[in-house]
Amino acid sequence: MITTKDLARLAGVSQSTVSRSLNNSPSISEKTRNRILQIAQEQGFEFNANARGLSTNRTDTIGIIYPEDFTDLSYHLFLSFLHNDLRESLERKNFDMITSFAQNRFSGANNIKKLIIQRKVDGLIIVRSRLDPETMTFLQGSGIPFVFLHYYDPSIEQMDRVYTDHLHGGMIATEHLLSLGHKRILCITTAGEGTEYEYRTDGYRLALQKYGIGIDEKLILQNNGSFKATYNQFLEEPDRIKGVTAIFAQKDIMALGVIEALAQMNIRVPKDIAMVGYDNIELGTYFRPYLTTVHQPREQITRLACERLLELIASKRVKRGKEIKIRPKLIIRESCGAFRDDTPMEQQ
Amino acid sequence: MITTKDLARLAGVSQSTVSRSLNNSPSISEKTRNRILQIAQEQGFEFNANARGLSTNRTDTIGIIYPEDFTDLSYHLFLSFLHNDLRESLERKNFDMITSFAQNRFSGANNIKKLIIQRKVDGLIIVRSRLDPETMTFLQGSGIPFVFLHYYDPSIEQMDRVYTDHLHGGMIATEHLLSLGHKRILCITTAGEGTEYEYRTDGYRLALQKYGIGIDEKLILQNNGSFKATYNQFLEEPDRIKGVTAIFAQKDIMALGVIEALAQMNIRVPKDIAMVGYDNIELGTYFRPYLTTVHQPREQITRLACERLLELIASKRVKRGKEIKIRPKLIIRESCGAFRDDTPMEQQ
DNA sequence: CTCCTGAATGCATTCGTATGCATGCATAAT
DNA sequence: ATTATGCATGCATACGAATGCATTCAGGAG
């Protein structure tokens, strides 16, 4: 393995001159720098990241903390697309990604601490996770830049975060159904996986309120958020939909479960019951009726989070605690019964 | 940040004694070791990975190379589950994962080289990718342990690999249909994304041959492998299925596309046409008819690949170039018309 | 009592890069 | 010619842990 010392020998200069040349230090003459870059190129020189990290305490590495609850298909889809988006943003700036989870499932070790103290990552992106108070304290005390992605709860009010305005999302979904004349709208939600669903439900409530419609708590259903659970829930208790003319399912995958269950019961969508989903997953455009849904600008949000993080890394003086909240958009297709629109999905 | 030198001062010993204690060197007395471990614990000591890596050239980091062609939903699902499986295996042994792609999309840099030379990863898992010859040469010359996962082509004959026997998979899928009396079986495949599909097609051919049925090349269809492409292909050229009584789709997602297209054409599955898919994705058990499919033991394969890699890392003397080829299994559900089986999916 | 042995610990150096400070050298100002 | 100026480079050290070799010390053998 070739080192800066080797290059120095070859160029007949000192190791420090080589180092400065490779790092574009201004105090090196154009001529020397070029000669050294030339030799480095020829020799296929690459920095030793460990030595560099030891010396500078920077590693050009970003830690990505993924959520633990890898439960169903839609999470996997979400995370995989997200990972790809992260790559797009970070690779562009020549950062590497080290992926982890808040905790080691076996040793119980705190991976966030480990990434910071041991690995010396330059920053962290924490995806859709709530952290325990101890980790939170540590994180803030460490001074390391971090951004919460796709997550918000009041406890992170003072921290950097980029996420979707789910209250608004829930509202536009419900409003759309209301505007189509529906009055008894079932809302299917899920819990225990995070809090965005509470906001979506709040949006649902607000929309009804805006239209002067009282909230019937019996119209708010809950399950574990999977296709199967939703499907079964509807088949097992068909009287849930008595009098209901529209349904707002807070995840597309749940909406599909509902539609499939309704199909078994010979209830047609949107003719008999209108449906709106949430997430805009590709799957929503596979089967008829194509799903009307709320589009999460996943790609945009991820890009913004990376940009923000890199900004924080670039300068210690940037004020921390910025909130970036993005409004989702309603995508009208077939399942709501408004009209039929075959325009191709935007970004999934 | 607390260092071994700090611990040494606190314990009244030398830094080397601390280092040896923390690394369980046999030459340290039980008493000293325990005292030092105690102090390290109290102080919340953590190794500096950079210093350690610089000194030992080991980093407890595995590089994961993902395939570039993140095209459709089924790839995302596949990779996300895979990532989770990798975590399971590597976290258990306290390795970190640094995820990458063979090439930097922007700078064009060779990430594999970078991971090895700069990051000094201890090993590489190369997921479902063919590497260019130059990288291949470099990889072999580097001496670093690596394992190809979910991939095989004859050029890696001398290298470690863990993958599914897709020829066998294609064969059992086809044989199953043959055993149900079908003679004219359409085979839908895809290309340009890797070579496993060629093996699946070979399996199809072999099965027909075994049953003494001539191969009609017109019965082998090809598209880009997505739901939509398959769906459209069938709607646009309905005479493709003239005389066909069964279809073997080489990806579940394609099978679902076929079924949806057939539904549009009022052709029932399995009554009019029997279907077998491949992959055993969760989605195949969402909609009726539940999909008969070939189960890829993804989890098992991933585990074996990790174990193999760690074995190579643990000892330089282990002979390289082992092949681990796992046979997939047929999961019979509804779409093939054999019988109805509601047993829950095994692992997805 | 002396010498030897071996276990336990310390010393000094190494890994590869970055960087503060000293130095050298050419040019310009006097 | 002499001195000040500033650019370009080298020297020396630090970063934190690992490790070969030297040293110390206790206990046993002679």
GROMACS .gro file of N, CA, C and O in nm, chain A residues 109-157:
model
  196
  109ALA      N    1  -2.590  -0.296   2.291
  109ALA     CA    2  -2.508  -0.175   2.285
  109ALA      C    3  -2.581  -0.063   2.212
  109ALA      O    4  -2.662  -0.088   2.125
  110ASN      N    5  -2.548   0.056   2.253
  110ASN     CA    6  -2.607   0.174   2.190
  110ASN      C    7  -2.527   0.210   2.065
  110ASN      O    8  -2.418   0.264   2.071
  111ASN      N    9  -2.585   0.182   1.952
  111ASN     CA   10  -2.513   0.203   1.827
  111ASN      C   11  -2.487   0.349   1.795
  111ASN      O   12  -2.390   0.382   1.728
  112ILE      N   13  -2.572   0.434   1.841
  112ILE     CA   14  -2.552   0.576   1.813
  112ILE      C   15  -2.428   0.626   1.884
  112ILE      O   16  -2.342   0.693   1.825
  113LYS      N   17  -2.415   0.588   2.009
  113LYS     CA   18  -2.294   0.620   2.084
  113LYS      C   19  -2.172   0.564   2.013
  113LYS      O   20  -2.070   0.629   1.996
  114LYS      N   21  -2.185   0.441   1.973
  114LYS     CA   22  -2.074   0.373   1.908
  114LYS      C   23  -2.032   0.446   1.781
  114LYS      O   24  -1.913   0.468   1.757
  115LEU      N   25  -2.129   0.483   1.701
  115LEU     CA   26  -2.097   0.553   1.577
  115LEU      C   27  -2.025   0.684   1.604
  115LEU      O   28  -1.936   0.723   1.530
  116ILE      N   29  -2.066   0.750   1.707
  116ILE     CA   30  -2.007   0.880   1.736
  116ILE      C   31  -1.871   0.866   1.802
  116ILE      O   32  -1.772   0.924   1.758
  117ILE      N   33  -1.864   0.788   1.909
  117ILE     CA   34  -1.738   0.780   1.983
  117ILE      C   35  -1.636   0.693   1.913
  117ILE      O   36  -1.520   0.729   1.901
  118GLN      N   37  -1.679   0.577   1.869
  118GLN     CA   38  -1.582   0.486   1.809
  118GLN      C   39  -1.553   0.521   1.664
  118GLN      O   40  -1.439   0.539   1.624
  119ARG      N   41  -1.661   0.530   1.587
  119ARG     CA   42  -1.642   0.548   1.444
  119ARG      C   43  -1.616   0.693   1.404
  119ARG      O   44  -1.575   0.720   1.293
  120LYS      N   45  -1.653   0.783   1.491
  120LYS     CA   46  -1.633   0.924   1.461
  120LYS      C   47  -1.702   0.967   1.332
  120LYS      O   48  -1.642   1.037   1.249
  121VAL      N   49  -1.825   0.926   1.315
  121VAL     CA   50  -1.899   0.971   1.197
  121VAL      C   51  -1.913   1.123   1.203
  121VAL      O   52  -1.912   1.182   1.311
  122ASP      N   53  -1.926   1.183   1.085
  122ASP     CA   54  -1.933   1.329   1.081
  122ASP      C   55  -2.073   1.380   1.111
  122ASP      O   56  -2.092   1.498   1.144
  123GLY      N   57  -2.170   1.294   1.093
  123GLY     CA   58  -2.307   1.336   1.118
  123GLY      C   59  -2.399   1.215   1.116
  123GLY      O   60  -2.359   1.106   1.077
  124LEU      N   61  -2.522   1.237   1.161
  124LEU     CA   62  -2.617   1.127   1.169
  124LEU      C   63  -2.749   1.168   1.105
  124LEU      O   64  -2.795   1.281   1.123
  125ILE      N   65  -2.808   1.074   1.034
  125ILE     CA   66  -2.945   1.093   0.990
  125ILE      C   67  -3.027   0.986   1.061
  125ILE      O   68  -2.999   0.866   1.050
  126ILE      N   69  -3.123   1.032   1.136
  126ILE     CA   70  -3.202   0.939   1.214
  126ILE      C   71  -3.339   0.926   1.148
  126ILE      O   72  -3.416   1.021   1.141
  127VAL      N   73  -3.362   0.807   1.096
  127VAL     CA   74  -3.480   0.788   1.013
  127VAL      C   75  -3.598   0.740   1.096
  127VAL      O   76  -3.593   0.633   1.157
  128ARG      N   77  -3.700   0.823   1.103
  128ARG     CA   78  -3.829   0.781   1.154
  128ARG      C   79  -3.820   0.707   1.287
  128ARG      O   80  -3.881   0.603   1.303
  129SER      N   81  -3.740   0.759   1.378
  129SER     CA   82  -3.727   0.689   1.506
  129SER      C   83  -3.735   0.787   1.621
  129SER      O   84  -3.684   0.899   1.613
  130ARG      N   85  -3.794   0.740   1.726
  130ARG     CA   86  -3.788   0.812   1.851
  130ARG      C   87  -3.672   0.751   1.930
  130ARG      O   88  -3.658   0.630   1.936
  131LEU      N   89  -3.590   0.836   1.990
  131LEU     CA   90  -3.477   0.784   2.066
  131LEU      C   91  -3.507   0.792   2.215
  131LEU      O   92  -3.583   0.879   2.260
  132ASP      N   93  -3.446   0.704   2.289
  132ASP     CA   94  -3.467   0.711   2.434
  132ASP      C   95  -3.396   0.834   2.490
  132ASP      O   96  -3.300   0.884   2.432
  133PRO      N   97  -3.441   0.882   2.603
  133PRO     CA   98  -3.391   1.008   2.659
  133PRO      C   99  -3.240   1.009   2.680
  133PRO      O  100  -3.174   1.110   2.654
  134GLU      N  101  -3.186   0.898   2.723
  134GLU     CA  102  -3.042   0.894   2.748
  134GLU      C  103  -2.965   0.920   2.620
  134GLU      O  104  -2.871   1.000   2.615
  135THR      N  105  -3.003   0.849   2.513
  135THR     CA  106  -2.937   0.868   2.384
  135THR      C  107  -2.953   1.013   2.338
  135THR      O  108  -2.860   1.074   2.285
  136MET      N  109  -3.072   1.064   2.359
  136MET     CA  110  -3.102   1.201   2.320
  136MET      C  111  -3.005   1.298   2.389
  136MET      O  112  -2.948   1.386   2.323
  137THR      N  113  -2.990   1.282   2.516
  137THR     CA  114  -2.901   1.368   2.593
  137THR      C  115  -2.758   1.356   2.540
  137THR      O  116  -2.688   1.454   2.518
  138PHE      N  117  -2.718   1.234   2.522
  138PHE     CA  118  -2.583   1.210   2.472
  138PHE      C  119  -2.562   1.278   2.337
  138PHE      O  120  -2.461   1.345   2.313
  139LEU      N  121  -2.660   1.258   2.251
  139LEU     CA  122  -2.653   1.312   2.115
  139LEU      C  123  -2.635   1.463   2.118
  139LEU      O  124  -2.550   1.519   2.050
  140GLN      N  125  -2.715   1.527   2.198
  140GLN     CA  126  -2.708   1.673   2.205
  140GLN      C  127  -2.577   1.719   2.267
  140GLN      O  128  -2.518   1.816   2.222
  141GLY      N  129  -2.535   1.646   2.370
  141GLY     CA  130  -2.411   1.682   2.437
  141GLY      C  131  -2.289   1.663   2.348
  141GLY      O  132  -2.189   1.732   2.362
  142SER      N  133  -2.298   1.569   2.256
  142SER     CA  134  -2.183   1.535   2.173
  142SER      C  135  -2.147   1.646   2.076
  142SER      O  136  -2.033   1.655   2.030
  143GLY      N  137  -2.245   1.727   2.041
  143GLY     CA  138  -2.217   1.835   1.947
  143GLY      C  139  -2.216   1.792   1.802
  143GLY      O  140  -2.202   1.873   1.711
  144ILE      N  141  -2.231   1.664   1.779
  144ILE     CA  142  -2.228   1.615   1.642
  144ILE      C  143  -2.355   1.656   1.569
  144ILE      O  144  -2.463   1.655   1.627
  145PRO      N  145  -2.342   1.694   1.442
  145PRO     CA  146  -2.462   1.731   1.365
  145PRO      C  147  -2.552   1.609   1.341
  145PRO      O  148  -2.502   1.499   1.314
  146PHE      N  149  -2.680   1.629   1.353
  146PHE     CA  150  -2.775   1.520   1.321
  146PHE      C  151  -2.907   1.580   1.275
  146PHE      O  152  -2.940   1.694   1.309
  147VAL      N  153  -2.977   1.503   1.198
  147VAL     CA  154  -3.106   1.547   1.146
  147VAL      C  155  -3.205   1.433   1.159
  147VAL      O  156  -3.174   1.320   1.124
  148PHE      N  157  -3.320   1.463   1.212
  148PHE     CA  158  -3.427   1.364   1.214
  148PHE      C  159  -3.498   1.367   1.079
  148PHE      O  160  -3.533   1.475   1.030
  149LEU      N  161  -3.516   1.251   1.023
  149LEU     CA  162  -3.576   1.242   0.892
  149LEU      C  163  -3.708   1.165   0.902
  149LEU      O  164  -3.714   1.059   0.964
  150HIS      N  165  -3.811   1.222   0.843
  150HIS     CA  166  -3.943   1.158   0.845
  150HIS      C  167  -3.990   1.133   0.987
  150HIS      O  168  -4.048   1.030   1.017
  151TYR      N  169  -3.961   1.229   1.071
  151TYR     CA  170  -4.006   1.211   1.208
  151TYR      C  171  -4.027   1.346   1.275
  151TYR      O  172  -3.954   1.441   1.249
  152TYR      N  173  -4.125   1.351   1.357
  152TYR     CA  174  -4.142   1.466   1.444
  152TYR      C  175  -4.221   1.427   1.567
  152TYR      O  176  -4.318   1.354   1.559
  153ASP      N  177  -4.177   1.472   1.681
  153ASP     CA  178  -4.263   1.475   1.798
  153ASP      C  179  -4.217   1.595   1.881
  153ASP      O  180  -4.105   1.644   1.860
  154PRO      N  181  -4.299   1.643   1.967
  154PRO     CA  182  -4.266   1.770   2.035
  154PRO      C  183  -4.133   1.766   2.109
  154PRO      O  184  -4.069   1.871   2.127
  155SER      N  185  -4.086   1.649   2.146
  155SER     CA  186  -3.962   1.644   2.223
  155SER      C  187  -3.841   1.683   2.138
  155SER      O  188  -3.732   1.707   2.191
  156ILE      N  189  -3.855   1.686   2.006
  156ILE     CA  190  -3.740   1.725   1.924
  156ILE      C  191  -3.758   1.866   1.868
  156ILE      O  192  -3.696   1.903   1.768
  157GLU      N  193  -3.840   1.940   1.934
  157GLU     CA  194  -3.869   2.078   1.892
  157GLU      C  195  -3.741   2.161   1.869
  157GLU      O  196  -3.737   2.243   1.779
   0.00000   0.00000   0.00000
